[in-house]
PDB file of C-alpha atoms and ligand atoms in Angstrom:
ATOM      1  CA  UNK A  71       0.000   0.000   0.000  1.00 89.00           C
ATOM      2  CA  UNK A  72       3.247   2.371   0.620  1.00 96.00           C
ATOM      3  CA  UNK A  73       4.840   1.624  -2.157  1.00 95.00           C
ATOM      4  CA  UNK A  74       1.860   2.089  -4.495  1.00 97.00           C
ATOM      5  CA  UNK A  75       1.173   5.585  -2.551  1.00 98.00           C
ATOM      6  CA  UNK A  76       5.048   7.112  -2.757  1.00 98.00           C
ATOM      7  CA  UNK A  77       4.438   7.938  -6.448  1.00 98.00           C
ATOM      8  CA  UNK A  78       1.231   9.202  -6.386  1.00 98.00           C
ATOM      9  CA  UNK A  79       2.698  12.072  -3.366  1.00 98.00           C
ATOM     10  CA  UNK A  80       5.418  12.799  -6.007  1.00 98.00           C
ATOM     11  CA  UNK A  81       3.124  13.620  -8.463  1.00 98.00           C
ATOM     12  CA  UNK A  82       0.976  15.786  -6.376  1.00 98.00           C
ATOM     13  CA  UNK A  83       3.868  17.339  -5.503  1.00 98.00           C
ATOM     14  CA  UNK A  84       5.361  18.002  -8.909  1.00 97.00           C
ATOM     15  CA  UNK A  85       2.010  20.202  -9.828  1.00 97.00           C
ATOM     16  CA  UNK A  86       2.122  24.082 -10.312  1.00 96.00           C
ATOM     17  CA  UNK A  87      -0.421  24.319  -7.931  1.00 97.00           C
ATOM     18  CA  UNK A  88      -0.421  26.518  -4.293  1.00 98.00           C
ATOM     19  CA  UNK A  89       2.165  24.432  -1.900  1.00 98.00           C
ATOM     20  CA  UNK A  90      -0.640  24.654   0.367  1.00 98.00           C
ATOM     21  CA  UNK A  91      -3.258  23.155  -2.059  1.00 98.00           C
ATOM     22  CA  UNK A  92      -0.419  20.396  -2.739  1.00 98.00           C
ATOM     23  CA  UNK A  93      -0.440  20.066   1.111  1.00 98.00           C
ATOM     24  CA  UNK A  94      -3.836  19.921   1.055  1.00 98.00           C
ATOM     25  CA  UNK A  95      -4.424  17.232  -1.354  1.00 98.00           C
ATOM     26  CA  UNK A  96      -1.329  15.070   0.800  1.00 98.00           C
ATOM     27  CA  UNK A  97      -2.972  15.175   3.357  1.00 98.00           C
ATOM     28  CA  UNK A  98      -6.584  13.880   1.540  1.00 98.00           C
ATOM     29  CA  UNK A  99      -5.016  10.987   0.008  1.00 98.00           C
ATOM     30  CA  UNK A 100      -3.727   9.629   3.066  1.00 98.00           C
ATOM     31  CA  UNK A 101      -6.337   9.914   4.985  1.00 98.00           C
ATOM     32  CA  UNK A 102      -8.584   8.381   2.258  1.00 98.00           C
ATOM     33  CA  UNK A 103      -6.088   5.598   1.087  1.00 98.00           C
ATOM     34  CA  UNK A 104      -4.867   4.440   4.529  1.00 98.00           C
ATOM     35  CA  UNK A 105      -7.506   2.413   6.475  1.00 98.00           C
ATOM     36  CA  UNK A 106      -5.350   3.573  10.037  1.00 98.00           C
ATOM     37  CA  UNK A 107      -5.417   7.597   9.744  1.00 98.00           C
ATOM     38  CA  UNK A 108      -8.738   9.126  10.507  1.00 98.00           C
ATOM     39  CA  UNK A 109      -6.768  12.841  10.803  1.00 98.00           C
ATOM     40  CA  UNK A 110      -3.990  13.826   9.167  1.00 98.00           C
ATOM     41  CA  UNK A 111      -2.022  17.041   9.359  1.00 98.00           C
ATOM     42  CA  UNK A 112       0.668  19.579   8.892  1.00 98.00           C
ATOM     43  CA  UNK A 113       2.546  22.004  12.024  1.00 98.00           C
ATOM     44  CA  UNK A 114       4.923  24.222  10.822  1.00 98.00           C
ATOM     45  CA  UNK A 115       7.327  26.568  12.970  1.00 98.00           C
ATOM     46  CA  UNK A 116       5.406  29.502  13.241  1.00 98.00           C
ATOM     47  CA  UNK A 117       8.085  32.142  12.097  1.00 96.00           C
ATOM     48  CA  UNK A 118      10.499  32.939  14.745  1.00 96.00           C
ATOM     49  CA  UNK A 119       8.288  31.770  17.543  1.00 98.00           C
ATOM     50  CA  UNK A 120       8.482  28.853  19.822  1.00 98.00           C
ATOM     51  CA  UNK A 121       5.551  27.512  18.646  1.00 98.00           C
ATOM     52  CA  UNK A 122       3.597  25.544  15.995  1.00 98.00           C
ATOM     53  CA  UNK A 123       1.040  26.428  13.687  1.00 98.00           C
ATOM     54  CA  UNK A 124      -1.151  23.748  11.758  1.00 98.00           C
ATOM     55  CA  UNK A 125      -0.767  23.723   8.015  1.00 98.00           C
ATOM     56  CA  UNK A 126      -3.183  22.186   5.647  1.00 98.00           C
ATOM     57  CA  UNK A 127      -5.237  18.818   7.341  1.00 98.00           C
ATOM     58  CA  UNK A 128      -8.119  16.548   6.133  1.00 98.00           C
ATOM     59  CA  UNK A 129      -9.839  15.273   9.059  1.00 98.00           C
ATOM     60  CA  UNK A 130     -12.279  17.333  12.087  1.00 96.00           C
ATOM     61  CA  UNK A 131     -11.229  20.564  12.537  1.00 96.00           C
ATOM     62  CA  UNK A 132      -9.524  21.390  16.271  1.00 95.00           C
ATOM     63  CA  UNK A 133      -9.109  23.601  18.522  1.00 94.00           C
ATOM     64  CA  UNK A 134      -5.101  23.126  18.780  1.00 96.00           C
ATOM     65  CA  UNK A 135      -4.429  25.667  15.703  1.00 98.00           C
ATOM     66  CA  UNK A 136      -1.235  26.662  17.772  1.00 98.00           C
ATOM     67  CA  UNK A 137       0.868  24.098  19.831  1.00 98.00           C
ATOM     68  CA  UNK A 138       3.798  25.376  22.362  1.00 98.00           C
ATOM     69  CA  UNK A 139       7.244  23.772  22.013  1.00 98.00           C
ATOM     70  CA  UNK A 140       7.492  20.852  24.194  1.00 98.00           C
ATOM     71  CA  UNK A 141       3.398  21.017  24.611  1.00 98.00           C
ATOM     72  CA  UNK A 142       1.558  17.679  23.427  1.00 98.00           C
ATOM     73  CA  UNK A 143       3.486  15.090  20.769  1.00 98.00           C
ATOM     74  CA  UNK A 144       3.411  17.571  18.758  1.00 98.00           C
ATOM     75  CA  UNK A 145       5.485  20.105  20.698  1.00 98.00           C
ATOM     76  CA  UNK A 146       7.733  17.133  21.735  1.00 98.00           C
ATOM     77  CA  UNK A 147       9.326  16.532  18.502  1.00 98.00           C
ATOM     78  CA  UNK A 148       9.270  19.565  17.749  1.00 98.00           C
ATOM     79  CA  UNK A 149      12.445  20.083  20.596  1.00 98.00           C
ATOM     80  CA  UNK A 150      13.391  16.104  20.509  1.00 98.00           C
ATOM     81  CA  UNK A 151      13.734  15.909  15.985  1.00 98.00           C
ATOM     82  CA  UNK A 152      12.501  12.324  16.320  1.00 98.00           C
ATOM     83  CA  UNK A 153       9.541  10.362  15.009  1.00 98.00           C
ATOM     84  CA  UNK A 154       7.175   9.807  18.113  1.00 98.00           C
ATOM     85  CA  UNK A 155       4.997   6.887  18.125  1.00 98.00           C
ATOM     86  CA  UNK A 156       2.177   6.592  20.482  1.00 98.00           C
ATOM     87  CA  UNK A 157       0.466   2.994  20.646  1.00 98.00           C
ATOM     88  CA  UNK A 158      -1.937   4.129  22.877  1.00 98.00           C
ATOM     89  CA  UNK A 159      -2.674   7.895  23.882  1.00 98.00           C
ATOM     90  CA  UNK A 160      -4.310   7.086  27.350  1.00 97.00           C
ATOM     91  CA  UNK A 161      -0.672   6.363  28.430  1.00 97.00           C
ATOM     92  CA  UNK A 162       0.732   9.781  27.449  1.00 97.00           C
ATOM     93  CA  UNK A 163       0.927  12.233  30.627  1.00 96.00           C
ATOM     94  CA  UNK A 164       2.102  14.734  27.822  1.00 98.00           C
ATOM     95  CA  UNK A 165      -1.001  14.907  25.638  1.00 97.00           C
ATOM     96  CA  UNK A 166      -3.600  16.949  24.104  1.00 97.00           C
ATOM     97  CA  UNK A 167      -6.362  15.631  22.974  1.00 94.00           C
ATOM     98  CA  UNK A 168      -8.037  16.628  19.780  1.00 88.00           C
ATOM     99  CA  UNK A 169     -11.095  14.220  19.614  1.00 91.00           C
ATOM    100  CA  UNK A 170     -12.423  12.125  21.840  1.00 92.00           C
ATOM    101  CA  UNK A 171     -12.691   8.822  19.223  1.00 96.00           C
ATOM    102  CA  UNK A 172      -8.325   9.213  18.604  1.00 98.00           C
ATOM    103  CA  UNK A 173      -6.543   6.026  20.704  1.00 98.00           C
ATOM    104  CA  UNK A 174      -3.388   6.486  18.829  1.00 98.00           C
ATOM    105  CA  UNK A 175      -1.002   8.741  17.073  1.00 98.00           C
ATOM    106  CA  UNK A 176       2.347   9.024  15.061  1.00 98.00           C
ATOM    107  CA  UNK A 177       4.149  12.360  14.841  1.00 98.00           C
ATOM    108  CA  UNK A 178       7.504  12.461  12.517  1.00 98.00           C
ATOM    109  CA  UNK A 179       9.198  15.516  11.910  1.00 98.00           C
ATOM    110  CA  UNK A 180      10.217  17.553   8.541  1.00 98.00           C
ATOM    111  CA  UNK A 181      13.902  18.841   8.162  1.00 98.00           C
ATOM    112  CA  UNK A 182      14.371  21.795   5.459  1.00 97.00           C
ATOM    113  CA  UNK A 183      18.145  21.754   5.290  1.00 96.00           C
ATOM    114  CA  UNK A 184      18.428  20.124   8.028  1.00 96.00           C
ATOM    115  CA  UNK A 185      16.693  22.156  10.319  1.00 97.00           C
ATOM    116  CA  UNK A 186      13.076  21.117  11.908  1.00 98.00           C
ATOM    117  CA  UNK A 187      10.608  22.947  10.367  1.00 98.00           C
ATOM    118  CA  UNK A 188       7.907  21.142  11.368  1.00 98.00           C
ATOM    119  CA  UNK A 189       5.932  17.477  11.307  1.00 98.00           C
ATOM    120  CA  UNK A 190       3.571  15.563   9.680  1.00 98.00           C
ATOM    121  CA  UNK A 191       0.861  14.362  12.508  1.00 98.00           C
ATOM    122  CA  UNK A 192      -1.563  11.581  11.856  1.00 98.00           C
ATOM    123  CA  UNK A 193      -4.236  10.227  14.582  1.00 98.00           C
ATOM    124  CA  UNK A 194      -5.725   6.757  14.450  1.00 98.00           C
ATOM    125  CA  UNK A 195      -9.075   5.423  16.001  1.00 98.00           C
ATOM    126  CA  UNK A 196      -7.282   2.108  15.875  1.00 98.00           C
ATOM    127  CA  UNK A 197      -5.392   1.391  19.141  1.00 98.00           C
ATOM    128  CA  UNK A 198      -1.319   0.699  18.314  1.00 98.00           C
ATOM    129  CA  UNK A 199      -1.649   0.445  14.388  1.00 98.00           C
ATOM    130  CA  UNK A 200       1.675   2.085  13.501  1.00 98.00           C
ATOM    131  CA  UNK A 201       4.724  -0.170  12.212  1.00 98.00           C
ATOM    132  CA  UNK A 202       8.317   0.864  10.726  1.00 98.00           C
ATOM    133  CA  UNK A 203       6.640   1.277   7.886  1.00 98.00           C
ATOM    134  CA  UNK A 204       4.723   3.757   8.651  1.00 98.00           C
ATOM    135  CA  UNK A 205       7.666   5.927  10.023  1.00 98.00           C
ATOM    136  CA  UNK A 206       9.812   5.099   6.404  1.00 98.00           C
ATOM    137  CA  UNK A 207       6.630   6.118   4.411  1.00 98.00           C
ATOM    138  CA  UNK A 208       5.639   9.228   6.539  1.00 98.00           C
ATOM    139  CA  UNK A 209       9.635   9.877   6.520  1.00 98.00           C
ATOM    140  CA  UNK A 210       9.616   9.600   2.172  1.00 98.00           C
ATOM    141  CA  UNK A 211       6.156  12.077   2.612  1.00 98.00           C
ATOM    142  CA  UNK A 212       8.307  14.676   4.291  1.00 98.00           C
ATOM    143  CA  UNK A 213      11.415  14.321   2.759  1.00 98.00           C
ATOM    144  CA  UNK A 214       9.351  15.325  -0.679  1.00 98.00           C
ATOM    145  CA  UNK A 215       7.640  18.066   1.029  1.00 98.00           C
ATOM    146  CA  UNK A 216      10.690  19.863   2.517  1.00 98.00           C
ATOM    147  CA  UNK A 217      11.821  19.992  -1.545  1.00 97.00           C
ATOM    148  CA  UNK A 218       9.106  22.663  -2.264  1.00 96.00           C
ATOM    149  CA  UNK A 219       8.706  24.897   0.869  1.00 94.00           C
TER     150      UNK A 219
HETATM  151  N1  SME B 191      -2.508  15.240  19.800  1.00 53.99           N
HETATM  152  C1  SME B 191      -1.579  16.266  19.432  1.00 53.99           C
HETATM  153  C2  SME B 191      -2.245  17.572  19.180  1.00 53.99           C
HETATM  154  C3  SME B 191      -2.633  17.769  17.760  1.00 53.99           C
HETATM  155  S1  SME B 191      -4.034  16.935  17.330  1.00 53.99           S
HETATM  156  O1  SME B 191      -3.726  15.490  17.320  1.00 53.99           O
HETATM  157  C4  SME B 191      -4.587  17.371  15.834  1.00 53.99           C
HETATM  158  C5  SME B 191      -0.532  16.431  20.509  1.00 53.99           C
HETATM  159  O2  SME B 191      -0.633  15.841  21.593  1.00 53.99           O
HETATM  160  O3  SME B 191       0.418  17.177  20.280  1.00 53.99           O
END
């Protein structure tokens, strides 16, 4: 299912369209094409603040429009620059909680030149769905994005 997916983000990518309308349409495909991600999502550094803001998402809207550094999963990686994987969100003290029906989540980060920029963030209703493959995939996702910001 990855490897059928990959191309499809490169060609969305490739477009002349808006970068957030590219975004936009990510984000729609993987939360249509993937059986696991009921919300998925962009955070980018909000300018020279310590914060995020959310990007482009397919999914309910929420409240958490701007995240804190080191708030939430989110604000985690945006300090730690690692993937986060969360089998099971009751077991995070460090948390915020977008919708009531989310048991999981998987939050991997996107490097422009190395820096962290921001993160793809994807919730599950599934409890513990997320594999390595979903960190190499989500990686590939971001690693395309960060060419066209
Ligand atoms: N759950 C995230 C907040 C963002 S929502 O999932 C859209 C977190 O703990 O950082």
């Amino acid at each position: 299912m990855f490897e059928t997916l990959r191309p499809h983000i490169t060609t969305i990518l490739e477009t002349n369209k808006q970068i957030d309308i590219k975004l936009q349409e990510v984000c729609n495909l993987l939360k249509e094409k993937i059986d696991h991600y009921d919300w998925v999502g962009f955070y980018f550094k909000n300018g020279e603040k310590e914060e995020l803001k959310l990007g482009p998402y397919a999914g309910v809207p929420t409240d958490h429009t701007i995240i804190p550094f080191g708030k939430g999963i989110c604000g985690q990686v945006a300090e730690s620059n690692q993937n986060f994987v969360v089998p099971d969100v009751q077991a995070q003290d460090n948390y915020i909680a977008c919708s009531i029906t989310v048991k999981s989540e998987i939050v991997v980060p996107l490097f422009v030149n190395g820096k962290n920029m921001g993160q793809i963030d994807i919730d599950s209703n599934t409890l513990d769905p997320f594999t390595e493959d979903d960190e190499r995939f989500l990686e590939f996702v971001n690693e395309q994005v960060a060419k066209i910001l």
